[in-house]
PDB file of C-alpha atoms in Angstrom:
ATOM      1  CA  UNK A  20      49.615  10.038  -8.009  1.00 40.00           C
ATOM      2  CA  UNK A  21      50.893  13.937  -8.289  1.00 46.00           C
ATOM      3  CA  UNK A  22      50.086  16.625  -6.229  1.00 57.00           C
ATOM      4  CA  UNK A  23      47.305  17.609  -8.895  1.00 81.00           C
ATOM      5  CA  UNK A  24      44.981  14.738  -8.659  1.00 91.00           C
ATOM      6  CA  UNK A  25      42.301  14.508  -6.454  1.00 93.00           C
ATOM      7  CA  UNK A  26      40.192  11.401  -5.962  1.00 97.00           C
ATOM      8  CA  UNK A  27      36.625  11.898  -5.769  1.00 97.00           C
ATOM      9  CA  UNK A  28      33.169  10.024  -4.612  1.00 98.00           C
ATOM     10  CA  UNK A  29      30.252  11.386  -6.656  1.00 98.00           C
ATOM     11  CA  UNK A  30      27.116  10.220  -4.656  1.00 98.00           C
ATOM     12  CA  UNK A  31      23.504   9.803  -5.185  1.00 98.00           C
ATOM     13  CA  UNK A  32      20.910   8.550  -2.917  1.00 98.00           C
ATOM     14  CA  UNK A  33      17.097   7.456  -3.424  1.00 98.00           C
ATOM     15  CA  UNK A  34      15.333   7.344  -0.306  1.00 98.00           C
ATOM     16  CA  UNK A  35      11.334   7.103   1.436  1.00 97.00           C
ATOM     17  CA  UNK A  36      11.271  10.284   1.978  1.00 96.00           C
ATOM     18  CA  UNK A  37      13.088  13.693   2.919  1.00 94.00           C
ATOM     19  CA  UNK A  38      13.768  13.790   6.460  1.00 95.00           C
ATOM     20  CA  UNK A  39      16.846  11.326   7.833  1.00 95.00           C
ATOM     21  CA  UNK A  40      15.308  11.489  11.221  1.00 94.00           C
ATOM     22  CA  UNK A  41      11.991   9.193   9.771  1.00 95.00           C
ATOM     23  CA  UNK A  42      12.800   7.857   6.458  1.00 97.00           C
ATOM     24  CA  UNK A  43      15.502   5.531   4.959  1.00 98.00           C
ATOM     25  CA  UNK A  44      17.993   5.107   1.800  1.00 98.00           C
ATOM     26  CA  UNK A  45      16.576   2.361  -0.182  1.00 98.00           C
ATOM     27  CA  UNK A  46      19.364   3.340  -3.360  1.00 98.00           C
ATOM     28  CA  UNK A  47      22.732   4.269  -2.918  1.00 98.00           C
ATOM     29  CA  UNK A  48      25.262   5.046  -5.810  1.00 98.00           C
ATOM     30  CA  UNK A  49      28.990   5.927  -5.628  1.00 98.00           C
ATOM     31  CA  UNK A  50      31.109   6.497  -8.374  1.00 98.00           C
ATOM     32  CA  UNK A  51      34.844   6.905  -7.762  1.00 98.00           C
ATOM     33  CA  UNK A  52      36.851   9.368 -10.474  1.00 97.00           C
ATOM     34  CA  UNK A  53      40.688  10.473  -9.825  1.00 96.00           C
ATOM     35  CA  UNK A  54      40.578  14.478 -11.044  1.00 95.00           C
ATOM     36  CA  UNK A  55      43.616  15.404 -13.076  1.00 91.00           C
ATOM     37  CA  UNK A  56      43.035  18.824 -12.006  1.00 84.00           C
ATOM     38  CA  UNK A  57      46.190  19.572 -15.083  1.00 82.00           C
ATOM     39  CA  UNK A  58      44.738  18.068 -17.589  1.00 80.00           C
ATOM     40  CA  UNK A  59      41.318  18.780 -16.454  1.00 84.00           C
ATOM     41  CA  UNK A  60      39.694  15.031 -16.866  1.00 90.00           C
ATOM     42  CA  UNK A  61      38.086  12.600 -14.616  1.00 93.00           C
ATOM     43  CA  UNK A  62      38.862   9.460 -15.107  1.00 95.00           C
ATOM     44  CA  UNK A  63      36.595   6.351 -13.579  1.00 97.00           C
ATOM     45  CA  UNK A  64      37.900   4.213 -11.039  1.00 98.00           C
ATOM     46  CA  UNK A  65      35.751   1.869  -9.440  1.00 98.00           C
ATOM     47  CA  UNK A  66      31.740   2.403  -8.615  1.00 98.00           C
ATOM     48  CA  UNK A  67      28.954   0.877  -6.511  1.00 98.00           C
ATOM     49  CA  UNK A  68      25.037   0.533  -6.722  1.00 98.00           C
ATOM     50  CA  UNK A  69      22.593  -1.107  -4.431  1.00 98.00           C
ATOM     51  CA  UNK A  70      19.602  -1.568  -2.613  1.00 98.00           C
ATOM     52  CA  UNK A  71      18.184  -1.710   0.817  1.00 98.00           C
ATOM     53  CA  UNK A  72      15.203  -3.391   2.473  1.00 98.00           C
ATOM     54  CA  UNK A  73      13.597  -0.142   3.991  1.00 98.00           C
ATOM     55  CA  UNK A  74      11.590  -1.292   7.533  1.00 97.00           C
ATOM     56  CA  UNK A  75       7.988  -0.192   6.140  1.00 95.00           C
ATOM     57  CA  UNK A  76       7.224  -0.767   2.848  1.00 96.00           C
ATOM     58  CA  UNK A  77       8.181   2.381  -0.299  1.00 97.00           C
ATOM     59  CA  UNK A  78       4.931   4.304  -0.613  1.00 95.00           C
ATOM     60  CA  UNK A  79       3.875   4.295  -3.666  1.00 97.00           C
ATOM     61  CA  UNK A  80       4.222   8.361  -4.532  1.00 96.00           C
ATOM     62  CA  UNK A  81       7.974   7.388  -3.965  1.00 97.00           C
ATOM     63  CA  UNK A  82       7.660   4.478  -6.408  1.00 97.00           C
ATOM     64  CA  UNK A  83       6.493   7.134  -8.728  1.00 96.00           C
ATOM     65  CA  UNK A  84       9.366   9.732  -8.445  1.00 95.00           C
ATOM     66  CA  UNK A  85      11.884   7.030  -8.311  1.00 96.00           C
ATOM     67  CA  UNK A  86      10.515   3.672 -10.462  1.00 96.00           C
ATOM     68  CA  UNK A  87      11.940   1.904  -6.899  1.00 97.00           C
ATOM     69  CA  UNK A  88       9.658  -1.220  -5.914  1.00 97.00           C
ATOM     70  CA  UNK A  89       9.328  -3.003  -3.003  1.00 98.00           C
ATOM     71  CA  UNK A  90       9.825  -6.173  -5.343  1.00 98.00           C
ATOM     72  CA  UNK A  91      13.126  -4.428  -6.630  1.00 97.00           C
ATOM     73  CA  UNK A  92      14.448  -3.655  -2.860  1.00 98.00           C
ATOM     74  CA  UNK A  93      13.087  -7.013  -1.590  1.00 98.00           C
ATOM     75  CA  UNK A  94      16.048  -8.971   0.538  1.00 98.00           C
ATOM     76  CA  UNK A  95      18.325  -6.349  -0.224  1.00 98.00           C
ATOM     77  CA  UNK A  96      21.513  -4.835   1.660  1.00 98.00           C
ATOM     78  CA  UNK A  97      23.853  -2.311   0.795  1.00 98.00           C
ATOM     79  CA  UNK A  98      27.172  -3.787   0.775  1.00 98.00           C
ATOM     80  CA  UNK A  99      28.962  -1.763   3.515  1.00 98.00           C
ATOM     81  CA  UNK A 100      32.167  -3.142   3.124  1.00 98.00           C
ATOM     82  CA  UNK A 101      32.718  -1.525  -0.340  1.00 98.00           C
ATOM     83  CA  UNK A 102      30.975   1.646   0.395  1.00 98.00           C
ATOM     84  CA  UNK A 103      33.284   2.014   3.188  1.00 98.00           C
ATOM     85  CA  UNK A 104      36.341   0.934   1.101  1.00 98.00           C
ATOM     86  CA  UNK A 105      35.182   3.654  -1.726  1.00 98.00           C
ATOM     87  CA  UNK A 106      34.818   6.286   0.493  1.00 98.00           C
ATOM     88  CA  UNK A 107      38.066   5.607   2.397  1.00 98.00           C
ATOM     89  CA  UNK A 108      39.832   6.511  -0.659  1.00 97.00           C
ATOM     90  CA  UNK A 109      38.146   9.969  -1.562  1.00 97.00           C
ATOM     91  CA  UNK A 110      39.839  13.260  -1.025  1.00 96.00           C
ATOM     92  CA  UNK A 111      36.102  14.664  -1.269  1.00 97.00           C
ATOM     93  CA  UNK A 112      32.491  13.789  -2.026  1.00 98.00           C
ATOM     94  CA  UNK A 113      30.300  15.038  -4.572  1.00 98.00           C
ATOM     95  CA  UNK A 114      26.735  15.031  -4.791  1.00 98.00           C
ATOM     96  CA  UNK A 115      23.645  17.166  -6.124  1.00 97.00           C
ATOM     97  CA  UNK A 116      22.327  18.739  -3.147  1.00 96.00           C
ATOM     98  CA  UNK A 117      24.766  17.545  -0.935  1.00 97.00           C
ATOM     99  CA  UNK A 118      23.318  18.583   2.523  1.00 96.00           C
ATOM    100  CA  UNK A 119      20.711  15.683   1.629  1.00 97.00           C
ATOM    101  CA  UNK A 120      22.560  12.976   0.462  1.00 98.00           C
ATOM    102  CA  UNK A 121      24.684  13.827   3.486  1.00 98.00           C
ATOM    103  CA  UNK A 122      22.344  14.143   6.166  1.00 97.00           C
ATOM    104  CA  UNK A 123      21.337  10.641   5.369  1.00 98.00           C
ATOM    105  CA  UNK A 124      24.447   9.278   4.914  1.00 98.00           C
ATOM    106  CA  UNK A 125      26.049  10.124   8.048  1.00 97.00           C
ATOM    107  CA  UNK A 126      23.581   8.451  10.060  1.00 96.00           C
ATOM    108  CA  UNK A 127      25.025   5.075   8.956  1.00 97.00           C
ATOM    109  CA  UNK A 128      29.025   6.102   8.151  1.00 97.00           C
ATOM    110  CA  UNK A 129      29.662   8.740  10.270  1.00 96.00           C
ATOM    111  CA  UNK A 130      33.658   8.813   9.435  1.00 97.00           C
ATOM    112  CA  UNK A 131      31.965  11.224   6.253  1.00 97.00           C
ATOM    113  CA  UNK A 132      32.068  14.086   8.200  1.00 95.00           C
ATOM    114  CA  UNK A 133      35.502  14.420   8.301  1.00 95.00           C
ATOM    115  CA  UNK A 134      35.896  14.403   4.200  1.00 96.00           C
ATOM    116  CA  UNK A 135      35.598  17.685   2.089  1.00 96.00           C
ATOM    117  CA  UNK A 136      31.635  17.554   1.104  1.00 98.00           C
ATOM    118  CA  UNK A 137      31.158  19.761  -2.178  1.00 98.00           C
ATOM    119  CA  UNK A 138      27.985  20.611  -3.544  1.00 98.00           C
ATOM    120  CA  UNK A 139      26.975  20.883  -7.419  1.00 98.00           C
ATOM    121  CA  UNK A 140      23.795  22.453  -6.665  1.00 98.00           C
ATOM    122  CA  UNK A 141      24.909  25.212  -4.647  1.00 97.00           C
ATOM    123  CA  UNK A 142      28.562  26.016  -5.591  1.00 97.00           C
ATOM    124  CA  UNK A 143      28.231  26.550  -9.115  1.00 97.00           C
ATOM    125  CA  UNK A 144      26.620  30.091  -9.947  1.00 96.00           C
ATOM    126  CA  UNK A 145      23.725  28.522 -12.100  1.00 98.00           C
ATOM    127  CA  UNK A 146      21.124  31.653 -12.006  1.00 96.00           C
ATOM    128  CA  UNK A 147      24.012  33.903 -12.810  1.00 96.00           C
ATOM    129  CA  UNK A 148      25.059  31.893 -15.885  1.00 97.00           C
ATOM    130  CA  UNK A 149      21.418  32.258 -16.603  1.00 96.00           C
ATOM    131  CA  UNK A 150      19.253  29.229 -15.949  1.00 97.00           C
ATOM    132  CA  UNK A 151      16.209  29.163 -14.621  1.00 96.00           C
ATOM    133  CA  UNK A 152      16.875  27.066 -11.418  1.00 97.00           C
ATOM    134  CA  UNK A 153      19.303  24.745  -9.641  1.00 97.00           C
ATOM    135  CA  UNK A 154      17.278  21.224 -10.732  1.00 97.00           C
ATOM    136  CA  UNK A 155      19.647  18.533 -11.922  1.00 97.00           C
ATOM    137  CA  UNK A 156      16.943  18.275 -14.620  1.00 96.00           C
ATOM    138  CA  UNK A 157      17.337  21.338 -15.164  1.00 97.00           C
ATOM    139  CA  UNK A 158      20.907  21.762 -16.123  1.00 98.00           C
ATOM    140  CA  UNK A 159      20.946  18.751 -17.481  1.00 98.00           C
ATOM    141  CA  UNK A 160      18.226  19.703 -20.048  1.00 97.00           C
ATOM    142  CA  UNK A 161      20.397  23.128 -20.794  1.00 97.00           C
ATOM    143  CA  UNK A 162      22.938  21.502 -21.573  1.00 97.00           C
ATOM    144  CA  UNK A 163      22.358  18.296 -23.848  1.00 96.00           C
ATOM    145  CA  UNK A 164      22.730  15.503 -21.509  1.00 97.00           C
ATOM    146  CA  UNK A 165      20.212  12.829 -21.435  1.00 94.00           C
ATOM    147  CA  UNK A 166      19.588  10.145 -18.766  1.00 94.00           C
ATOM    148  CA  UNK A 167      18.008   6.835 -19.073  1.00 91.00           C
ATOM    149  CA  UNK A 168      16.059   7.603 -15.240  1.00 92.00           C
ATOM    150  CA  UNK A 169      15.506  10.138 -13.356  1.00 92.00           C
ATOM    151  CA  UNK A 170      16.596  10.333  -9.279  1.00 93.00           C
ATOM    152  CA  UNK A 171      18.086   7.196  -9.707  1.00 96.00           C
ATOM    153  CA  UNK A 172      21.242   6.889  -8.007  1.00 97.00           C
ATOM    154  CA  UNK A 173      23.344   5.805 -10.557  1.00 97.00           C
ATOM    155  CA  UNK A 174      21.925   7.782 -13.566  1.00 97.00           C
ATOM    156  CA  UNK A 175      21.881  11.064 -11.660  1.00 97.00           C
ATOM    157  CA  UNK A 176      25.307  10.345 -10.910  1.00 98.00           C
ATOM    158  CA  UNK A 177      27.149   9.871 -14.246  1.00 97.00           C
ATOM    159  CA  UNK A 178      24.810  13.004 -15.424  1.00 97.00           C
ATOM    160  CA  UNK A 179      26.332  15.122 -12.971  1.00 98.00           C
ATOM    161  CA  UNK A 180      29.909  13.848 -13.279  1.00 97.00           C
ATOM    162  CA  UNK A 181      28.990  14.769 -17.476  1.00 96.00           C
ATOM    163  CA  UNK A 182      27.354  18.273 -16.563  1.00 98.00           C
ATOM    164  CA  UNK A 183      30.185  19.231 -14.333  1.00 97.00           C
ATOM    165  CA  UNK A 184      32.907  18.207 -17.122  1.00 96.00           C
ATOM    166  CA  UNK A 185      31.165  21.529 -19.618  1.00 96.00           C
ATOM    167  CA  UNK A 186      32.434  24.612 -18.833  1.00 95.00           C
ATOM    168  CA  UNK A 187      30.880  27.866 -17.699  1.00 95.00           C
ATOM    169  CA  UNK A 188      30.852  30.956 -19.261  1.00 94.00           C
ATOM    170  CA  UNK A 189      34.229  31.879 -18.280  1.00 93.00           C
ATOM    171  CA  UNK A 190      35.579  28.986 -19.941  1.00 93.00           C
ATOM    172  CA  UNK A 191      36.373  26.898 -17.086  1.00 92.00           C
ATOM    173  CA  UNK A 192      34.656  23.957 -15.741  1.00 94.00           C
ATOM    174  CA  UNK A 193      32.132  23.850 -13.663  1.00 97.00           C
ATOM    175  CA  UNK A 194      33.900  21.183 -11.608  1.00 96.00           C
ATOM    176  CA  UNK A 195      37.061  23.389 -10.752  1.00 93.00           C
ATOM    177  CA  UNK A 196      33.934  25.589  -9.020  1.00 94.00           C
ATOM    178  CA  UNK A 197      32.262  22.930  -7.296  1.00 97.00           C
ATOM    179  CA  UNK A 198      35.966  22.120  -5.689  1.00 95.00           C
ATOM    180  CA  UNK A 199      36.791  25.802  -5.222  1.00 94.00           C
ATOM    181  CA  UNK A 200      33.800  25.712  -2.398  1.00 92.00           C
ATOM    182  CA  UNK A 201      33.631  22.937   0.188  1.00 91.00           C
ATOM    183  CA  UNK A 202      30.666  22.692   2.964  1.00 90.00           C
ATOM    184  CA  UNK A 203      30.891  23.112   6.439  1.00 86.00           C
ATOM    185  CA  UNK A 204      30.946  20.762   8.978  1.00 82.00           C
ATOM    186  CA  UNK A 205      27.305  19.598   9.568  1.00 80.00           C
ATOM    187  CA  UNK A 206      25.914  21.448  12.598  1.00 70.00           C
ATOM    188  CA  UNK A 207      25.685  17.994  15.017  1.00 59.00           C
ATOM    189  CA  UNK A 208      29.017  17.074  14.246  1.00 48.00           C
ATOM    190  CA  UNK A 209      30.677  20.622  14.880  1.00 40.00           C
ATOM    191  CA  UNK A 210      33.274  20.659  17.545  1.00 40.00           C
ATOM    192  CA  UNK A 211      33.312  23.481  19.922  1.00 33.00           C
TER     193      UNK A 211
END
């Protein structure tokens, strides 16, 4: 591989809720891409999708947002083994609002924290290039890309991957900006 690729995890989670200190992943997507930063394409590599058993049942208002059942997640594990064996090949992970995927996802593979975390959300100047927000649905709406269902893992995923491929304003794409900006270290995991 030269100097000029990059291999990257683009991430999605569904979970029972928003905070990682009471709620659980019950979807987790990973798509792996090597970036030809010279050529400017991402190419796929390998990907993973699957479910998990949460320990209380998915309220339904989550069931709603995310078309997750309990029947769907029923006897279901995420296979750890190649979501560890995708990650250990990224340079960097990508995700929509990273700080949540992240927060979630360090509570059960820690090693993350020590890969570059980029953020699409955040890192791309979206209000200056004139949207109206930072929503995947958003941008994704803006810009002529359709998805079969909403915040679900993999969909999200290959939407973003396809948003961040157009280019901005400038002419460049919005990917070379996502990688321009990497996140800190989260706050728990910051050595002093």
């Amino acid at each position: 591989m030269s100097g000029q690729s990059k291999i990257l995890a683009f991430v999605d989670i569904e979970t029972t809720g928003l905070s990682p200190a009471s709620c659980e992943m019950i979807e987790l997507g990973i798509l792996l891409y090597e970036y030809d930063e010279q050529l400017q394409t991402l190419t796929e590599l390998d990907r993973y999708n699957g479910f998990e058993v949460p320990t209380y049942p998915i309220y339904p208002h989550i069931t709603r947002i995310t078309g997750i059942t309990n029947e769907m997640v029923e006897g279901q594990r995420f296979n750890d083994e190649k979501v560890i064996e995708l990650f250990k090949q990224a340079d960097g992970i990508i995700a929509h609002n990273a700080s949540f995927d992240r927060s979630f996802l360090l509570k059960r593979y820690s090693f993350l924290q020590d890969l570059k975390w980029h953020c699409s959300m955040r890192s791309v100047k979206w209000k200056e290039y004139g949207f109206v927000n930072k929503k995947l649905t958003t941008l994704l709406d803006a810009h002529g890309i359709s998805r079969e269902h909403a915040h679900r893992a993999m969909d999200d995923i290959e939407a973003t991957a396809f948003l961040l491929q157009k280019t901005n304003p400038e002419g460049n794409m919005y990917l070379t900006e996502v990688l321009k900006k990497a996140m800190g270290k989260p706050k728990s995991v910051v050595k002093r």
